mmCIF file of C-alpha atoms in Angstrom:
data_model
loop_
_atom_site.group_PDB
_atom_site.id
_atom_site.type_symbol
_atom_site.label_atom_id
_atom_site.label_comp_id
_atom_site.label_asym_id
_atom_site.label_seq_id
_atom_site.Cartn_x
_atom_site.Cartn_y
_atom_site.Cartn_z
ATOM 1 C CA UNK A 1 -50.703 15.279 -39.658
ATOM 2 C CA UNK A 2 -50.017 11.589 -37.851
ATOM 3 C CA UNK A 3 -50.866 9.778 -34.849
ATOM 4 C CA UNK A 4 -48.768 10.441 -31.601
ATOM 5 C CA UNK A 5 -47.318 6.505 -31.081
ATOM 6 C CA UNK A 6 -48.121 7.449 -27.611
ATOM 7 C CA UNK A 7 -51.646 8.908 -26.920
ATOM 8 C CA UNK A 8 -53.420 8.368 -30.737
ATOM 9 C CA UNK A 9 -54.137 12.253 -30.611
ATOM 10 C CA UNK A 10 -53.074 13.780 -34.294
ATOM 11 C CA UNK A 11 -49.724 15.527 -34.580
ATOM 12 C CA UNK A 12 -49.501 18.010 -36.879
ATOM 13 C CA UNK A 13 -45.947 18.475 -39.013
ATOM 14 C CA UNK A 14 -44.209 20.309 -41.131
ATOM 15 C CA UNK A 15 -43.521 20.045 -44.904
ATOM 16 C CA UNK A 16 -39.931 20.116 -44.848
ATOM 17 C CA UNK A 17 -39.875 17.094 -41.764
ATOM 18 C CA UNK A 18 -36.424 15.970 -41.910
ATOM 19 C CA UNK A 19 -35.683 12.309 -40.096
ATOM 20 C CA UNK A 20 -33.833 12.437 -37.157
ATOM 21 C CA UNK A 21 -36.260 15.862 -36.349
ATOM 22 C CA UNK A 22 -37.835 15.794 -33.001
ATOM 23 C CA UNK A 23 -41.179 17.155 -32.795
ATOM 24 C CA UNK A 24 -43.832 17.394 -29.634
ATOM 25 C CA UNK A 25 -47.151 15.893 -29.280
ATOM 26 C CA UNK A 26 -49.373 19.115 -28.196
ATOM 27 C CA UNK A 27 -51.886 16.558 -26.222
ATOM 28 C CA UNK A 28 -49.528 14.354 -24.102
ATOM 29 C CA UNK A 29 -46.560 16.154 -24.413
ATOM 30 C CA UNK A 30 -44.297 12.779 -25.639
ATOM 31 C CA UNK A 31 -41.798 13.631 -27.403
ATOM 32 C CA UNK A 32 -40.935 11.609 -30.767
ATOM 33 C CA UNK A 33 -38.392 11.364 -33.737
ATOM 34 C CA UNK A 34 -39.005 11.472 -37.255
ATOM 35 C CA UNK A 35 -37.173 7.773 -38.284
ATOM 36 C CA UNK A 36 -38.886 7.945 -41.694
ATOM 37 C CA UNK A 37 -40.403 10.804 -44.641
ATOM 38 C CA UNK A 38 -42.567 9.050 -46.887
ATOM 39 C CA UNK A 39 -44.465 7.957 -45.329
ATOM 40 C CA UNK A 40 -44.186 9.555 -42.511
ATOM 41 C CA UNK A 41 -42.870 7.037 -39.079
ATOM 42 C CA UNK A 42 -42.843 8.737 -35.539
ATOM 43 C CA UNK A 43 -41.116 6.649 -32.898
ATOM 44 C CA UNK A 44 -39.787 7.557 -28.971
ATOM 45 C CA UNK A 45 -37.556 10.388 -29.105
ATOM 46 C CA UNK A 46 -33.984 8.904 -27.346
ATOM 47 C CA UNK A 47 -33.809 10.030 -23.749
ATOM 48 C CA UNK A 48 -30.473 11.915 -23.417
ATOM 49 C CA UNK A 49 -27.922 10.395 -21.413
ATOM 50 C CA UNK A 50 -25.908 12.577 -18.730
ATOM 51 C CA UNK A 51 -21.863 12.112 -19.918
ATOM 52 C CA UNK A 52 -21.030 13.836 -16.710
ATOM 53 C CA UNK A 53 -18.146 15.790 -18.752
ATOM 54 C CA UNK A 54 -16.313 12.465 -19.789
#
């Protein structure tokens, strides 16, 4: 487990978490990206931008 960086709630993670994986906070709904796994460090997931077919 680790804390949500948005609301501070506990976020439950599975054992085989990988860097770059997106997890959701079940309390506030924030999308968080795993930026490190030992120790686990989460950051806000990047917003996907529309490419408009480019």
